[in-house]
Short mmCIF file of C-alpha atoms and ligand atoms in Angstrom, two decimals:
data_model
loop_
_atom_site.label_atom_id
_atom_site.label_comp_id
_atom_site.label_asym_id
_atom_site.label_seq_id
_atom_site.Cartn_x
_atom_site.Cartn_y
_atom_site.Cartn_z
CA MET A 1 68.97 159.57 165.11
CA SER A 2 70.19 159.63 161.50
CA ASP A 3 67.69 159.85 158.65
CA LEU A 4 69.90 157.55 156.57
CA THR A 5 69.52 153.79 156.63
CA LEU A 6 71.63 151.44 154.53
CA VAL A 7 70.16 148.02 153.79
CA ILE A 8 72.94 145.50 153.19
CA GLY A 9 73.52 141.77 152.77
CA ASN A 10 75.92 139.43 154.60
CA LYS A 11 79.16 141.26 155.25
CA ASN A 12 81.19 138.22 154.26
CA TYR A 13 79.58 137.81 150.86
CA SER A 14 78.02 141.09 149.74
CA SER A 15 80.70 143.09 148.00
CA TRP A 16 78.15 145.55 146.63
CA SER A 17 76.94 146.28 150.16
CA LEU A 18 80.47 147.10 151.27
CA ARG A 19 80.84 149.91 148.72
CA PRO A 20 78.34 152.49 150.05
CA TRP A 21 78.92 151.33 153.63
CA LEU A 22 82.63 152.13 153.31
CA LEU A 23 81.91 155.47 151.69
CA LEU A 24 79.52 156.46 154.48
CA LYS A 25 82.13 155.48 157.07
CA HIS A 26 84.84 157.54 155.37
CA LEU A 27 82.48 160.51 155.13
CA ALA A 28 81.88 160.14 158.90
CA VAL A 29 78.16 160.14 158.22
CA ASP A 30 75.88 158.68 160.87
CA PHE A 31 73.60 155.98 159.47
CA GLN A 32 71.68 152.92 160.53
CA GLU A 33 72.20 149.48 159.08
CA ILE A 34 69.61 146.88 158.25
CA ALA A 35 71.20 143.51 157.47
CA VAL A 36 69.34 141.06 155.28
CA PRO A 37 70.85 137.54 155.41
CA LEU A 38 71.10 136.59 151.73
CA ASP A 39 71.18 132.89 152.62
CA ALA A 40 67.82 132.95 154.42
CA PRO A 41 64.86 131.27 152.69
CA ASP A 42 62.88 134.52 152.82
CA ALA A 43 65.75 136.71 151.57
CA ALA A 44 64.00 137.75 148.34
CA ALA A 45 60.84 138.77 150.17
CA HIS A 46 62.90 140.51 152.85
CA ILE A 47 64.90 142.51 150.27
CA ALA A 48 61.72 143.33 148.34
CA ARG A 49 60.41 145.19 151.39
CA TYR A 50 63.11 147.82 150.73
CA SER A 51 64.47 147.45 147.23
CA PRO A 52 62.59 147.93 143.95
CA SER A 53 65.37 146.04 142.13
CA GLY A 54 65.28 143.11 144.56
CA ARG A 55 68.94 143.69 145.38
CA VAL A 56 71.02 145.24 148.09
CA PRO A 57 72.49 147.72 148.89
CA VAL A 58 69.67 150.22 149.21
CA LEU A 59 69.90 153.62 150.87
CA LEU A 60 66.77 154.87 152.59
CA ASP A 61 67.03 158.65 152.83
CA GLY A 62 63.83 159.84 154.49
CA ASP A 63 61.17 159.15 151.82
CA ARG A 64 63.79 158.51 149.15
CA VAL A 65 64.83 155.01 148.17
CA ILE A 66 68.14 154.78 146.29
CA TRP A 67 69.40 151.46 144.97
CA GLU A 68 72.53 150.55 142.93
CA SER A 69 75.84 151.14 144.72
CA LEU A 70 77.08 153.78 142.29
CA ALA A 71 73.79 155.70 142.39
CA ILE A 72 73.98 155.67 146.20
CA GLY A 73 77.48 157.13 145.94
CA GLU A 74 76.27 159.86 143.59
CA ALA A 75 73.37 160.68 145.90
CA LEU A 76 75.85 161.06 148.76
CA ALA A 77 78.04 163.27 146.54
CA GLU A 78 75.12 165.70 146.25
CA ARG A 79 74.94 165.94 150.01
CA TYR A 80 78.52 165.65 151.27
CA PRO A 81 81.91 166.96 150.07
CA ASN A 82 84.93 164.84 149.10
CA VAL A 83 83.03 161.93 147.57
CA TRP A 84 84.88 162.63 144.30
CA PRO A 85 88.30 164.26 143.78
CA ALA A 86 88.20 168.07 143.83
CA ASP A 87 90.19 168.44 140.60
CA ALA A 88 88.01 168.16 137.48
CA GLY A 89 90.49 165.98 135.58
CA ARG A 90 90.86 163.54 138.43
CA ARG A 91 87.12 163.62 139.00
CA ALA A 92 86.44 162.59 135.41
CA LEU A 93 88.96 159.75 135.69
CA ALA A 94 87.53 158.66 139.05
CA ARG A 95 84.01 158.57 137.61
CA ALA A 96 85.20 156.56 134.60
CA ALA A 97 87.05 154.08 136.81
CA ALA A 98 84.12 153.69 139.20
CA SER A 99 81.71 153.21 136.28
CA GLU A 100 84.00 150.66 134.64
CA MET A 101 84.03 148.69 137.89
CA HIS A 102 80.29 148.96 138.35
CA ALA A 103 79.57 147.74 134.81
CA GLY A 104 82.40 145.31 134.24
CA PHE A 105 84.83 142.63 135.35
CA ALA A 106 82.14 139.96 135.19
CA ALA A 107 84.59 137.05 134.82
CA LEU A 108 86.56 138.14 137.87
CA ARG A 109 83.43 138.59 139.94
CA GLU A 110 82.01 135.24 138.86
CA GLU A 111 85.18 133.18 139.38
CA LEU A 112 86.53 134.88 142.51
CA PRO A 113 83.45 135.43 144.69
CA PHE A 114 83.73 137.93 147.50
CA ASN A 115 84.57 136.04 150.71
CA CYS A 116 86.37 138.59 152.80
CA ARG A 117 86.98 136.56 155.97
CA ALA A 118 88.73 133.77 154.01
CA ARG A 119 92.06 133.07 152.36
CA ARG A 120 91.82 130.48 149.61
CA SER A 121 94.19 128.53 147.37
CA GLY A 122 93.47 126.49 144.28
CA VAL A 123 91.29 129.06 142.52
CA PHE A 124 92.89 129.79 139.15
CA PRO A 125 91.50 132.68 137.10
CA SER A 126 90.49 131.85 133.52
CA ALA A 127 91.94 133.90 130.67
CA ALA A 128 88.91 136.20 130.88
CA ALA A 129 89.33 136.74 134.62
CA GLN A 130 93.08 137.25 134.17
CA ALA A 131 92.30 139.91 131.54
CA ASP A 132 90.06 141.63 134.11
CA ILE A 133 92.91 141.53 136.65
CA THR A 134 95.37 142.97 134.11
CA ARG A 135 92.95 145.76 133.25
CA ILE A 136 92.32 146.58 136.92
CA VAL A 137 96.06 146.77 137.62
CA ALA A 138 96.49 149.17 134.67
CA LEU A 139 93.52 151.26 135.75
CA TRP A 140 94.81 151.59 139.30
CA ALA A 141 98.19 152.68 137.89
CA THR A 142 96.50 155.33 135.74
CA CYS A 143 94.68 156.69 138.78
CA ARG A 144 97.80 156.66 140.93
CA GLN A 145 99.78 158.54 138.24
CA THR A 146 97.70 161.62 139.08
CA VAL A 147 98.79 161.56 142.74
CA GLN A 148 101.67 163.61 144.11
CA ALA A 149 103.89 162.37 146.96
CA GLY A 150 102.26 162.94 150.33
CA GLU A 151 98.69 163.17 149.03
CA GLY A 152 97.70 159.74 150.31
CA SER A 153 97.73 156.10 149.29
CA TRP A 154 94.21 155.77 147.89
CA LEU A 155 93.63 155.81 144.13
CA PHE A 156 93.50 159.62 144.00
CA GLY A 157 95.37 160.35 147.24
CA PRO A 158 92.54 160.84 149.74
CA PHE A 159 89.73 158.26 149.85
CA THR A 160 87.01 158.75 147.20
CA LEU A 161 84.06 156.83 145.79
CA ALA A 162 86.50 155.20 143.32
CA ASP A 163 88.14 153.50 146.31
CA ALA A 164 84.78 152.41 147.68
CA MET A 165 84.09 150.75 144.32
CA PHE A 166 87.48 148.99 144.13
CA ALA A 167 88.02 148.03 147.79
CA PRO A 168 86.09 144.74 147.41
CA VAL A 169 88.21 143.93 144.35
CA ALA A 170 91.37 144.45 146.39
CA LEU A 171 89.98 142.14 149.09
CA ARG A 172 89.24 139.47 146.47
CA PHE A 173 92.87 139.63 145.30
CA TYR A 174 93.94 139.00 148.90
CA THR A 175 91.44 136.19 149.48
CA TYR A 176 92.63 134.24 146.43
CA GLY A 177 96.33 135.13 146.69
CA ILE A 178 96.47 136.81 143.28
CA ALA A 179 100.07 137.78 142.42
CA LEU A 180 100.25 141.49 141.65
CA PRO A 181 102.85 144.07 140.68
CA GLU A 182 104.27 146.03 143.61
CA ALA A 183 102.16 149.16 143.16
CA ALA A 184 98.92 147.18 142.92
CA GLN A 185 99.90 145.13 145.97
CA ALA A 186 100.55 148.39 147.85
CA TYR A 187 96.99 149.46 147.04
CA VAL A 188 95.64 146.12 148.29
CA ASP A 189 97.59 146.71 151.51
CA THR A 190 96.09 150.21 151.84
CA VAL A 191 92.61 148.72 151.55
CA ARG A 192 93.31 145.90 154.00
CA GLN A 193 94.82 148.24 156.59
CA ASP A 194 91.87 150.62 156.52
CA ARG A 195 90.17 150.63 159.93
CA PHE A 196 86.68 150.49 158.46
CA ILE A 197 87.63 147.55 156.25
CA GLN A 198 89.05 145.83 159.30
CA ALA A 199 85.78 146.44 161.16
CA TRP A 200 83.78 145.06 158.22
CA ILE A 201 85.94 141.90 158.06
CA GLN A 202 85.68 141.49 161.83
CA ALA A 203 81.89 141.60 161.53
CA ALA A 204 82.05 139.12 158.61
CA ARG A 205 83.96 136.74 160.89
CA GLN A 206 81.13 136.90 163.41
CA GLU A 207 78.61 135.81 160.78
CA THR A 208 77.91 132.09 160.78
CA ALA A 209 76.20 131.73 157.40
CA VAL A 210 78.09 129.83 154.72
CA ILE A 211 76.90 130.17 151.13
CA PRO A 212 78.47 127.15 149.36
CA ALA A 213 78.19 128.62 145.85
CA GLU A 214 80.25 131.60 147.00
CA ASP A 215 82.81 129.54 148.88
CA ARG A 216 85.45 128.34 146.41
CA GLY A 217 88.94 126.91 146.79
CA GLU A 218 90.76 125.40 149.72
CA PRO A 219 91.33 127.16 153.06
CA VAL A 220 94.86 128.48 153.44
CA ASP A 221 96.49 127.52 156.72
CA PRO A 222 97.22 130.86 158.47
CA ALA A 223 100.47 129.35 159.83
CA THR A 224 101.82 128.89 156.29
CA ALA A 225 100.26 131.98 154.68
N1 GSH B 327 74.50 146.53 140.51
C1 GSH B 327 74.06 146.35 141.87
C2 GSH B 327 74.40 144.94 142.30
C3 GSH B 327 73.70 144.56 143.60
C4 GSH B 327 73.75 143.04 143.87
O1 GSH B 327 73.98 142.23 142.97
N2 GSH B 327 73.51 142.70 145.14
C5 GSH B 327 73.46 141.31 145.54
C6 GSH B 327 74.21 141.11 146.84
S1 GSH B 327 75.93 141.51 146.69
C7 GSH B 327 72.03 140.93 145.84
O2 GSH B 327 71.24 141.75 146.25
N3 GSH B 327 71.70 139.66 145.66
C8 GSH B 327 70.41 139.17 146.04
C9 GSH B 327 69.67 138.60 144.89
O3 GSH B 327 70.09 138.81 143.74
O4 GSH B 327 68.66 137.96 145.16
C10 GSH B 327 74.70 147.42 142.77
O5 GSH B 327 75.65 148.06 142.32
O6 GSH B 327 74.23 147.68 143.88
#
């Protein structure tokens, strides 16, 4: 049995939980999951049993408790190879991009809540959210400029922690039908086609909880999508 346990929220709504989960899957690391339904009346007390910050995700590593998605990624980087790009220049860029995501894009995150099993219309980003989208598209292009043909279709070729940080953003773009330049759309497609992302979305579809505050826009008819 693995000594790693990841405490996460609802797969449909918890974008932060997806980040370390996806990284662990790509690292082929065995771990256990504890799911805390964020919509339950006792959610805060339930999370507090594991998390000093009162938030998920949290990685329980033996006696160690590691919270904050990026810190979990860094802890895994100390233990496993290939969390960051091997090349120092790419690694610096990957860390900057991951940190920018972790600290920023508040308007985008507020206006386009993570809802990975859904497709929605009628959600129009404000100027601030559109500026976040423009910045993300430029950042992805900067990352991809470092990649040679044949190295892979993630931000730095092979999957890294930078992709774990941006995968939920790519899924948001899909959920809300955000129009993107071709290269950015290709990255969204890479994320959506990933087998672990597909497994996560499949599990989100099995969840029955609906959190109204996180459920914006109108359902898109799959027949017309
Ligand atoms: N900066 C944190 C954000 C974690 C976060 O906001 N988690 C949400 C779920 S996606 C949460 O725990 N919400 C419960 C609450 O705030 O009560 C990270 O990177 O892990």
